[in-house]
Coordinates of C-alpha atoms in Angstrom, one line a residue:
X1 CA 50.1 89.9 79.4
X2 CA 50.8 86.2 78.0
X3 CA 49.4 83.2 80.3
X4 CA 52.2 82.8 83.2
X5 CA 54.4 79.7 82.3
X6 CA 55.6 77.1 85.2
X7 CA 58.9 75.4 85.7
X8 CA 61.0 73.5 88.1
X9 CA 64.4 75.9 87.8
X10 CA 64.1 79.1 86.3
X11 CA 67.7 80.1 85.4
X12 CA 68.0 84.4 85.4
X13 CA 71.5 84.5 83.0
X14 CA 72.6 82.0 80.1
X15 CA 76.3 82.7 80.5
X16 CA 79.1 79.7 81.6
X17 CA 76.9 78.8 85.2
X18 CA 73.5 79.8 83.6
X19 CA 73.6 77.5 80.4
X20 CA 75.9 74.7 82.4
X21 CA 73.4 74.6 84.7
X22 CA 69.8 74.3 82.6
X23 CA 72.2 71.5 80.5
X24 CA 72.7 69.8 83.5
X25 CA 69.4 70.1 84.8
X26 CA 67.9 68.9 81.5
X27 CA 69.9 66.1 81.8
X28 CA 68.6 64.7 84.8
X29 CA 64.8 65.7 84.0
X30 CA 64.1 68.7 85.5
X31 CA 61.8 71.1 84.0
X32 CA 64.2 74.0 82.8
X33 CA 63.5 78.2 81.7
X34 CA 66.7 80.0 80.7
X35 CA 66.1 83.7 80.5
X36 CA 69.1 85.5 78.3
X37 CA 68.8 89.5 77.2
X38 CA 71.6 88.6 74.6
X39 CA 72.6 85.8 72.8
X40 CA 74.0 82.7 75.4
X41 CA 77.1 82.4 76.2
X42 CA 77.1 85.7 78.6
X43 CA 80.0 87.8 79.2
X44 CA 82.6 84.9 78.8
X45 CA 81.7 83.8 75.0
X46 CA 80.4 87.1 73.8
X47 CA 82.1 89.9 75.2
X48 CA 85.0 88.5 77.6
X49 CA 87.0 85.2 77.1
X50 CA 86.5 84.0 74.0
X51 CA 86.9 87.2 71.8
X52 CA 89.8 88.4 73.7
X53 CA 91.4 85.4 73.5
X54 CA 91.0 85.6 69.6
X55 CA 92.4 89.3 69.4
X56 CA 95.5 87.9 71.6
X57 CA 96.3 85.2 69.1
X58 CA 95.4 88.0 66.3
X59 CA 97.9 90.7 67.9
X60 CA 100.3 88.1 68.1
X61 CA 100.4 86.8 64.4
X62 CA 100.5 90.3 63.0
X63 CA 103.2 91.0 65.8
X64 CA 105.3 87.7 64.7
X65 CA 104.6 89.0 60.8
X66 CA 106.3 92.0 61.5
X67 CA 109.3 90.6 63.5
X68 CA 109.7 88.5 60.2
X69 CA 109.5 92.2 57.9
X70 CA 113.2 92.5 59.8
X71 CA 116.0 90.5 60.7
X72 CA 114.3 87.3 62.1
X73 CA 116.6 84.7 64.0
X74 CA 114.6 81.6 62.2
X75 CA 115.6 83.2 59.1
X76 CA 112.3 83.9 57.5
X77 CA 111.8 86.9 55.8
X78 CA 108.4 88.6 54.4
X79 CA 107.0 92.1 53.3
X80 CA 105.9 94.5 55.9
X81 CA 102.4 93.2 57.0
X82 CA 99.4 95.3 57.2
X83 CA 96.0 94.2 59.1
X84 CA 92.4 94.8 58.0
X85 CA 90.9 95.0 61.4
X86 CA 87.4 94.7 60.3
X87 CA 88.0 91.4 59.0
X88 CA 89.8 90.4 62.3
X89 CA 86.9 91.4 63.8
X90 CA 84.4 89.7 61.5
X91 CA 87.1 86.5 62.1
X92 CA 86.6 87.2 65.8
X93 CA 82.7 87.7 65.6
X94 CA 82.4 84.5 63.8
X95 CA 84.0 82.5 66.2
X96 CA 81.9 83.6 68.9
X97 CA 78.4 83.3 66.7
X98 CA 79.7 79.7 66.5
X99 CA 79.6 78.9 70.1
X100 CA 76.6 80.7 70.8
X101 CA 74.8 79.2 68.5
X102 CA 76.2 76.2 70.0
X103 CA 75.3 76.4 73.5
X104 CA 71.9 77.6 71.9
X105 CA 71.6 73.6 70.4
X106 CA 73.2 71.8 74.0
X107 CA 70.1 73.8 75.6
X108 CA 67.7 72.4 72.6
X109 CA 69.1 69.2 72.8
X110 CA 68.6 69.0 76.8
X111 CA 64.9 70.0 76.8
X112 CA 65.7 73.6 78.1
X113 CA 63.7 76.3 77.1
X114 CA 65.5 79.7 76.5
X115 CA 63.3 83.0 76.8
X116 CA 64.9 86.0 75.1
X117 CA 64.1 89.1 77.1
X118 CA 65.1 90.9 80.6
X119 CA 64.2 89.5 83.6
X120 CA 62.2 91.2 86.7
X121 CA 62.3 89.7 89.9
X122 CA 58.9 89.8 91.2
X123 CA 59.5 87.7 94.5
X124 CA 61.3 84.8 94.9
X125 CA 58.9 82.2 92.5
X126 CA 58.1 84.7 90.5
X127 CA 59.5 86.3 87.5
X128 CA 58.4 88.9 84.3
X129 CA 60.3 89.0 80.9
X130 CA 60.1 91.7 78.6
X131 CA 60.7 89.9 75.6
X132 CA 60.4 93.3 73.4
X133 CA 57.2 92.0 72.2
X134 CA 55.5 92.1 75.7
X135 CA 55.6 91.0 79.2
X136 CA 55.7 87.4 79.9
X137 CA 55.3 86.2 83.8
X138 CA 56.9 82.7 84.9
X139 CA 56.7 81.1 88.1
X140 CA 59.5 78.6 89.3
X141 CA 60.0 76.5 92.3
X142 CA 64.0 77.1 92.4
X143 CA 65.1 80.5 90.9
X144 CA 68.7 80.2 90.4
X145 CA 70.2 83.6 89.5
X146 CA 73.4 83.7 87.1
X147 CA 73.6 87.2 86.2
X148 CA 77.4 87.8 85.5
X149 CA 78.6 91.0 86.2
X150 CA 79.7 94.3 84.3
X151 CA 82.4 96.9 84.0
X152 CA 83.1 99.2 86.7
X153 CA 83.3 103.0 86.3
X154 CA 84.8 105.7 87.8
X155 CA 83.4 108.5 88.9
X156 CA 85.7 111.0 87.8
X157 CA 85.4 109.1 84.1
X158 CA 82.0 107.7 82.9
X159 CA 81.5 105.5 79.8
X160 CA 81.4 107.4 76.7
X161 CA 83.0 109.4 73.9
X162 CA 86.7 108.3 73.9
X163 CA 86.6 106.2 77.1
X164 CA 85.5 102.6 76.6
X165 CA 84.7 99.2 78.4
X166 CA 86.3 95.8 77.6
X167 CA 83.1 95.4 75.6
X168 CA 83.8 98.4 73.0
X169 CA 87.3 97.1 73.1
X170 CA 87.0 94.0 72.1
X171 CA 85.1 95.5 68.1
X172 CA 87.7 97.9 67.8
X173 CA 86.5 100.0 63.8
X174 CA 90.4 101.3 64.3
X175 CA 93.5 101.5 66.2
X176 CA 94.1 104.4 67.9
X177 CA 97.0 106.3 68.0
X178 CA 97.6 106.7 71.5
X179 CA 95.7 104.2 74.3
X180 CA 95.7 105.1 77.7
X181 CA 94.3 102.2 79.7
X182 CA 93.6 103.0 83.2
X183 CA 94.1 99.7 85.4
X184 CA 96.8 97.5 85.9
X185 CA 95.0 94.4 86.2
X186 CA 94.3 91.2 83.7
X187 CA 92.2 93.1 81.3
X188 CA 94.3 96.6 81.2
X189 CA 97.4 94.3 80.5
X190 CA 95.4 91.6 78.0
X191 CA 93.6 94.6 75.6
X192 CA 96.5 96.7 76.1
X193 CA 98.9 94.4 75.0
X194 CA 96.7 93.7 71.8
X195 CA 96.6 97.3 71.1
X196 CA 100.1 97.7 71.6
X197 CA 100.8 94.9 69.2
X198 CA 98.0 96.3 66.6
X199 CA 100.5 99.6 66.7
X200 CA 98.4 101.4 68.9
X201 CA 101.3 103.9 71.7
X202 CA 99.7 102.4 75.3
X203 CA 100.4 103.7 78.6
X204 CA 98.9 101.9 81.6
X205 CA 97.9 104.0 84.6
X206 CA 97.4 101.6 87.9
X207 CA 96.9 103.1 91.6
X208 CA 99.2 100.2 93.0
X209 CA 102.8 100.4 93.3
X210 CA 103.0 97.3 90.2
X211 CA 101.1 95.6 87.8
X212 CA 98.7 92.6 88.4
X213 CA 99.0 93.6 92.0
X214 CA 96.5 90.1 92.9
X215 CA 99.4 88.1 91.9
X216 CA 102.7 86.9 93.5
X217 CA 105.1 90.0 92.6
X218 CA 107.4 87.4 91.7
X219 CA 105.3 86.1 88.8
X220 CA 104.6 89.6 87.3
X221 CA 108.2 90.6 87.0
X222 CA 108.6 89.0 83.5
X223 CA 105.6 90.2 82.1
X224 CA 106.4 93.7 83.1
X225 CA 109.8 93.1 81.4
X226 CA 108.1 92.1 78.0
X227 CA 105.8 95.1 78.3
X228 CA 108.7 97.5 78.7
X229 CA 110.3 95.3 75.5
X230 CA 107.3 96.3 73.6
X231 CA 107.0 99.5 74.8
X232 CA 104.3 99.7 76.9
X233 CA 104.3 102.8 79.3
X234 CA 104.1 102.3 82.7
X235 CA 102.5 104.9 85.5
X236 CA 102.5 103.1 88.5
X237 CA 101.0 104.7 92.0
X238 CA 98.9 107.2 90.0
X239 CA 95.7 108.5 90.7
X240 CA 93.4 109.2 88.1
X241 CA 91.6 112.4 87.9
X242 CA 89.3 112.6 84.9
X243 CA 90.0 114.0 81.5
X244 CA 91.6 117.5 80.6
X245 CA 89.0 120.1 79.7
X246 CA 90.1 120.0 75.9
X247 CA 88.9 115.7 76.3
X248 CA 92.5 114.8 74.7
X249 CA 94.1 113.5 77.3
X250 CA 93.9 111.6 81.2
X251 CA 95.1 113.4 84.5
X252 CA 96.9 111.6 86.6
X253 CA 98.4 112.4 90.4
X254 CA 101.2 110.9 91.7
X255 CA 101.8 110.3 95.3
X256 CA 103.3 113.7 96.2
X257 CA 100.0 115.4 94.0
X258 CA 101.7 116.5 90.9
X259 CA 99.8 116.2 88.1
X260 CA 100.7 114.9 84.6
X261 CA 98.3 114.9 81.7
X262 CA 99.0 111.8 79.2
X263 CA 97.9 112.9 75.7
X264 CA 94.7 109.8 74.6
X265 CA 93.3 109.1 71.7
X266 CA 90.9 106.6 73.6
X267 CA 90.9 105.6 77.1
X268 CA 90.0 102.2 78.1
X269 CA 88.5 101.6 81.4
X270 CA 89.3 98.4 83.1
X271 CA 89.7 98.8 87.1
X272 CA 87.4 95.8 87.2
X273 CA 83.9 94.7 87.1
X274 CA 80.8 94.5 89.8
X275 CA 78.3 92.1 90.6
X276 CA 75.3 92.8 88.4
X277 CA 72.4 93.1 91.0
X278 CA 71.2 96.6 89.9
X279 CA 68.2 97.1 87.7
X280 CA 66.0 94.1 87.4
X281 CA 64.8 94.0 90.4
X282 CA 66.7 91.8 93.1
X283 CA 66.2 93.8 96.0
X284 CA 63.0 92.7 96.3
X285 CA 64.3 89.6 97.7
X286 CA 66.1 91.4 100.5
X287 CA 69.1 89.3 100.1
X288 CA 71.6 88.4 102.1
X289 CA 75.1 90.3 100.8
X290 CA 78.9 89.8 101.1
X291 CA 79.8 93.4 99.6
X292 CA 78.4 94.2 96.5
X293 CA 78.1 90.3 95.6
X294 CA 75.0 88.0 97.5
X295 CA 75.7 85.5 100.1
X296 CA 75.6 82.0 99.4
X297 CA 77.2 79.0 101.4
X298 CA 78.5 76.1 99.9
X299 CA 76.1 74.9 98.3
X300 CA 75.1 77.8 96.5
X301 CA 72.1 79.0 98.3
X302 CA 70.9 82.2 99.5
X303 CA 69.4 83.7 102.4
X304 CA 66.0 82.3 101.0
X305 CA 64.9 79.0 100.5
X306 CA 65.3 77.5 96.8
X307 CA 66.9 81.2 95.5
X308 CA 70.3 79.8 94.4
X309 CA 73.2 82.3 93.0
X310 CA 75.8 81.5 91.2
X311 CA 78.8 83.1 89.4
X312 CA 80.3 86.6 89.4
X313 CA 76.9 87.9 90.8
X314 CA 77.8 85.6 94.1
X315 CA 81.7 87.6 93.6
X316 CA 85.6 86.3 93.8
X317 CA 86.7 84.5 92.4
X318 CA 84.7 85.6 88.9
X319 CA 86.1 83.0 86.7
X320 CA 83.8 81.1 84.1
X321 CA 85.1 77.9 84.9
X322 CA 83.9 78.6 88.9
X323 CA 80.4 79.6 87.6
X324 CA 80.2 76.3 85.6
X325 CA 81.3 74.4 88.8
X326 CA 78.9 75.7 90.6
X327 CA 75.9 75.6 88.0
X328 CA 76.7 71.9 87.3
X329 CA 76.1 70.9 91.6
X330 CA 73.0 73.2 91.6
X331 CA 71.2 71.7 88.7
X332 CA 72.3 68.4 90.4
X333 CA 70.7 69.5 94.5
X334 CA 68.0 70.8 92.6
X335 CA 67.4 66.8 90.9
X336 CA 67.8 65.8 94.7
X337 CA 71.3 64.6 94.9
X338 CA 73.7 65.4 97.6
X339 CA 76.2 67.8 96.6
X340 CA 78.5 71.1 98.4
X341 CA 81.0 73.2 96.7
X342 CA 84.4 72.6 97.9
X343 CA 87.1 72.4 95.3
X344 CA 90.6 72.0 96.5
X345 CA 91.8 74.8 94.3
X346 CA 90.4 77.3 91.0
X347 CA 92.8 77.8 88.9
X348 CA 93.4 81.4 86.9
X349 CA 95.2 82.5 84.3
X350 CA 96.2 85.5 83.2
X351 CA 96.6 85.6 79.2
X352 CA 99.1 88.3 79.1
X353 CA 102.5 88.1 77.2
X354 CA 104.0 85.9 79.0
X355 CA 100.9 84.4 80.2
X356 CA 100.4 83.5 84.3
X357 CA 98.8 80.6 85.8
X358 CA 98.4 79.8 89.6
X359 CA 96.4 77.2 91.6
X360 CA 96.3 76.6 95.1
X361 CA 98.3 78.9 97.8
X362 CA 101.5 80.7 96.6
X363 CA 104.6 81.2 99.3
X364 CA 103.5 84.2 100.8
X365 CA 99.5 82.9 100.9
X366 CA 101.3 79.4 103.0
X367 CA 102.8 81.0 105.2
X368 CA 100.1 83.2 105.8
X369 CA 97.9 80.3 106.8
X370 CA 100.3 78.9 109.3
X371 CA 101.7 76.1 106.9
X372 CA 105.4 75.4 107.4
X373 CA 106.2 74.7 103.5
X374 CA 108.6 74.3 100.7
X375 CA 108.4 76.1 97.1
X376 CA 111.0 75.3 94.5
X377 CA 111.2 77.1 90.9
X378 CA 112.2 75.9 87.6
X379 CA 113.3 78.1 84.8
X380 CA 111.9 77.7 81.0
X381 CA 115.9 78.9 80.3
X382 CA 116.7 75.8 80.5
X383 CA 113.8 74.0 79.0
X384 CA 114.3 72.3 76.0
X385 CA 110.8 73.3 74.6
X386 CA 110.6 76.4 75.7
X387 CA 113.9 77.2 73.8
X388 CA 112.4 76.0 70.2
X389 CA 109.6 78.1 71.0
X390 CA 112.0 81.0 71.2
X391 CA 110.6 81.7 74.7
X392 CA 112.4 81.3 77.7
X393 CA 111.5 83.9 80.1
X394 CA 109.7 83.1 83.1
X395 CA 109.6 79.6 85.3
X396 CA 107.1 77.1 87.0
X397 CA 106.7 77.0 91.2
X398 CA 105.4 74.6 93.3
X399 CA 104.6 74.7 97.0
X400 CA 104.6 71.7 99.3
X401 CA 104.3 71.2 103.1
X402 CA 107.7 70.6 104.1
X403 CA 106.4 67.5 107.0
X404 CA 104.8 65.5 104.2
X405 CA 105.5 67.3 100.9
X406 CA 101.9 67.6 100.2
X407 CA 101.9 69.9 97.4
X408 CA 99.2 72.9 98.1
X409 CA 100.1 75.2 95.3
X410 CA 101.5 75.6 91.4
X411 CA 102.1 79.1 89.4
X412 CA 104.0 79.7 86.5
X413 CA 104.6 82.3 84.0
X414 CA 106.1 81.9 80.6
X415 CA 104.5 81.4 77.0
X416 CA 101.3 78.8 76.7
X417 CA 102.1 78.0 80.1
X418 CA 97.9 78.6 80.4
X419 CA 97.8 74.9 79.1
X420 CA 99.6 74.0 82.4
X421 CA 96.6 74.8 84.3
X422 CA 95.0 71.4 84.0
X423 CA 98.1 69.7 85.5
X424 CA 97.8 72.1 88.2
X425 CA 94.7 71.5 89.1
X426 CA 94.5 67.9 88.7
X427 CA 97.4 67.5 91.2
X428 CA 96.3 69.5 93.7
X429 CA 92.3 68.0 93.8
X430 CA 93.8 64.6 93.9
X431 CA 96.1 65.2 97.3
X432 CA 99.4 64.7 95.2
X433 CA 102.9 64.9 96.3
X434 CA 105.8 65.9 95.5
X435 CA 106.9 62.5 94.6
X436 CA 104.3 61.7 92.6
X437 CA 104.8 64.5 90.6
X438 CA 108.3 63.9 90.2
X439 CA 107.6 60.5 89.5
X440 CA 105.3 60.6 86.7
X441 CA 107.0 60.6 83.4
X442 CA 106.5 63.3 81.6
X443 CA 106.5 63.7 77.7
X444 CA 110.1 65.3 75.7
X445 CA 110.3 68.1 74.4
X446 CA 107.3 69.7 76.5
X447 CA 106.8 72.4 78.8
X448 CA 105.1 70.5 81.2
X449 CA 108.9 68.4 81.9
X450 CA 109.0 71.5 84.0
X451 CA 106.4 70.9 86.3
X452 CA 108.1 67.8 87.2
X453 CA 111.6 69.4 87.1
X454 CA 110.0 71.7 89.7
X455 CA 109.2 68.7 92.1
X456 CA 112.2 67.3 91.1
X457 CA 113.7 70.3 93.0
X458 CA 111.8 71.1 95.9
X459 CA 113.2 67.1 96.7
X460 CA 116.6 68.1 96.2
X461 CA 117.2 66.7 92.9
X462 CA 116.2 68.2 89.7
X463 CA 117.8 67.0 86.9
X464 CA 118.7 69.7 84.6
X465 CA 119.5 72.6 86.3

C-alpha cells in the first residue's frame, strides 16, 4: 500500500454535489480529494440528465422529420427520414465527454485533486481507494459523502438479458420492436417517449391508478393525452409479475388478478432509484437513517461529527440542482462560514412531451398545510407564442395565499415550459406577490406572458382570456 495522503474534505462521489462542492471548497482554500469510480459528472452528466435530454431533442427531430414526410401544416415537405442510431449515440456520447472533461478542468483549475478508484469507508477520517492499480488510504478531517444513487430492481425481474436500466437505455445499438417499460414515473415516460418516437411499439405498465402519480393529476392529464396521440399504451393499476417462461413477454395482474402477458422485445425497468449506501462500506459508520437514505439536518450533517451527506444518498428530493445546493453551503461551513439549507422551494421538471414544471406547494399540497389560498390557471390556447410553436396544450398555475396574495406555488405543463422553472423559483425565494408578478412586464411573443397572465387572474383581471 501507497503512503496514506491527508486532506481537509475528502469528497466520496464527483457527481453535481460532489464536484460543486470540491469547486467550492477550492475556492475558498481548503485542501480538497475527490474520489470518482467513473468519469465526473456522476449520474446526472453521464448516465441521467444530460444524455437523456439529448435523446429527447434527438426523438423529437426525427419525430418532426417525419411529420414533414406527410402532410405538414407549415407546408414543408421532405423524404421519409431514416436515423443512424449509432451516430445519435456517438452525438450524444460526445456531448457528455465534453462536460466531463469539463468539470475535470473546474476541479484542476480549483486546486482539487480527483482520485480515480472506489472508495472504502474505513471509519469516519479514514478512507481506501482501489484505484485498479492498488490500494491507496487517505485520511480527512470532513468526509463529505456524495454517492448518488442507482436503479432499483424488482424482485420478480432482475437486470439482465432483455430487461434494462436507464443506463443501458440511454446507448441503445437498436430500437426494438416492442418496449415494455414498467413504471409510470419521469423516466418510464422520458425513455419511453424517445423510443416511441425512434419507432419502437411502447406500452407502460404502472401500479398506480395514472401516470406520474407524484404530480398534481391535473398537470399529467395533457401529457397522457399526447402519449395516447402517439400511441403509447397505457396499463394502469397493474402488477407486475416477472417474465413468461418463453422470456418474450411481461406478466401483468390487474386488480381483480387476471393476468395478461404483453409480448417485449426489451423491458425497461424504471420504478425508481435508491440511495447508494450498499457496498463500500458505510455501515461502518453506523449512521443515522431516514429509510434507505442517511439522516442529515439542515446543514447537511450526519449523526457524526464532520461526516456530511449530500445528494440522492441523503434521499427526496434527488434532483441535481438540490445536490449542488447543498455541496456549495458544505464546502462553505467546512471554510468556517455560517450557512443552513433552507430554500423556499426546488423546483422539478419533468421532460416529458409536454414537459411539467412545479415549485413550491400545488392546490391540494396548500390546503393540506392549513393555508387558506387562491390558484388561478392560464391556458397556452391562447398564448400567442405557444400558438407559432404549434403547441398549445396544457397551461401555467399559480398559488397565492388568498389574505396577502403571497404567492407559495407555480406549475405548468406545455412545450419548453422547463425554461419557466427559473421564474418560478425566483419568485417564490424572493417572497413575491401576486402583484408583483402581474406587474412586471413581460416580453411579446413569449411563454413566460403566461406566468403573468396567470397572476393577472388569480387578481381578477387577466387580460386575454
Amino acid at each position: 500500500m501507497s503512503e496514506t495522503r491527508t486532506t481537509t474534505l475528502l469528497v466520496i462521489g464527483g457527481g453535481p454535489g460532489g464536484y460543486v462542492a470540491a469547486i467550492r471548497a477550492g475556492q475558498l482554500g481548503v485542501p480538497t480529494i475527490v474520489v470518482e469510480g467513473r468519469q465526473p459528472g456522476g449520474t446526472c452528466l453521464n448516465i441521467g440528465c444530460i444524455p437523456s435530454k439529448a435523446l429527447i431533442h434527438a426523438a423529437q427531430e426525427y419525430e418532426r422529420a417525419r411529420e414533414y414526410a406527410g402532410a405538414s401544416p407549415l407546408g414543408i415537405s421532405v423524404q421519409a427520414p431514416v436515423i443512424d442510431i449509432a451516430r445519435t449515440v456517438a452525438w450524444k456520447d460526445g456531448i457528455v465527454s465534453r462536460l466531463t472533461g469539463g468539470v475535470e478542468a473546474l476541479l484542476k483549475k480549483n486546486g482539487v485533486q480527483l482520485v480515480r478508484g472506489w472508495a472504502r469507508v474505513l471509519d469516519g477520517k479514514t478512507v481506501e481507494v482501489d484505484t485498479g492499480q492498488g490500494a491507496q488510504r487517505i485520511q480527512c478531517e470532513h468526509l463529505l459523502l456524495a454517492a448518488g444513487s442507482e436503479p432499483m430492481p424488482l424482485p420478480s425481474m432482475p437486470f439482465g438479458g432483455k430487461v434494462i436500466s436507464s443506463t443501458e437505455a440511454l446507448s441503445p445499438t437498436a430500437i426494438p420492436g416492442r418496449l415494455v417499460v414498467v413504471g409510470g414515473g419521469y423516466i418510464g415516460l422520458e425513455l419511453g417517449t424517445v423510443y416511441r418516437k425512434l419507432g419502437a411499439e411502447v406500452t407502460v405498465v404502472e401500479a398506480q391508478d395514472r401516470i406520474l402519480p407524484t404530480y398534481d393529476a391535473e398537470l399529467t392529464k395533457p401529457v397522457a393525452a399526447a402519449l395516447a396521440r402517439m400511441g403509447v399504451q397505457l396499463c394502469l393499476g397493474r402488477k407486475v409479475l416477472g417474465m413468461n417462461a418463453a422470456g418474450d413477454a411481461v406478466r401483468v395482474q390487474d386488480a381483480s388478478g387476471a393476468e395478461t402477458a404483453l409480448p417485449a422485445d426489451q423491458v425497461l425497468l424504471a420504478i425508481g432509484r435508491r440511495p447508494r449506501t450498499q457496498g463500500w462500506g458505510l455501515e461502518a459508520l453506523q449512521l443515522d437513517r431516514a429509510g434507505n437514505a442517511l439522516r442529515i439536518d439542515d446543514q447537511c450533517r450526519t449523526s457524526m461529527r464532520n461526516v456530511w451527506a449530500i445528494g440522492d444518498i441523503a434521499g427526496e428530493p434527488m434532483l441535481a440542482h438540490r445536490a449542488m445546493a447543498q455541496g456549495e453551503m458544505v464546502a462553505e461551513l467546512v471554510a468556517g462560514q455560517r450557512r443552513r439549507f433552507a430554500p423556499a422551494a426546488i423546483p422539478a421538471v419533468c421532460f416529458t412531451d409536454p414537459e411539467i414544471v412545479t415549485a413550491g406547494l400545488a392546490p391540494s399540497q396548500a390546503q393540506a398545510a392549513g393555508l387558506d389560498c387562491l390558484a388561478a390557471a392560464f391556458p397556452f390556447a391562447a398564448n400567442g407564442r405557444a400558438m407559432t410553436l404549434d403547441a398549445t396544450d396544457g397551461f401555467v398555475r399559480v398559488v397565492a395565499r388568498r389574505d396577502n396574495h403571497l404567492i407559495v406555488g407555480w406549475q405548468a405543463v406545455g412545450r419548453g415550459v422547463s425554461e419557466l422553472a427559473a421564474a418560478f423559483s425566483q419568485s417564490l425565494e424572493m417572497g413575491a406577490r401576486l402583484e408583483d408578478v402581474a406587474g412586471t412586464i413581460h416580453a411579446h411573443p413569449t411563454l413566460g406572458e403566461a406566468v403573468q397572465e396567470a397572476a393577472l387572474r388569480a387578481l381578477g383581471h387577466a387580460l386575454h382570456i
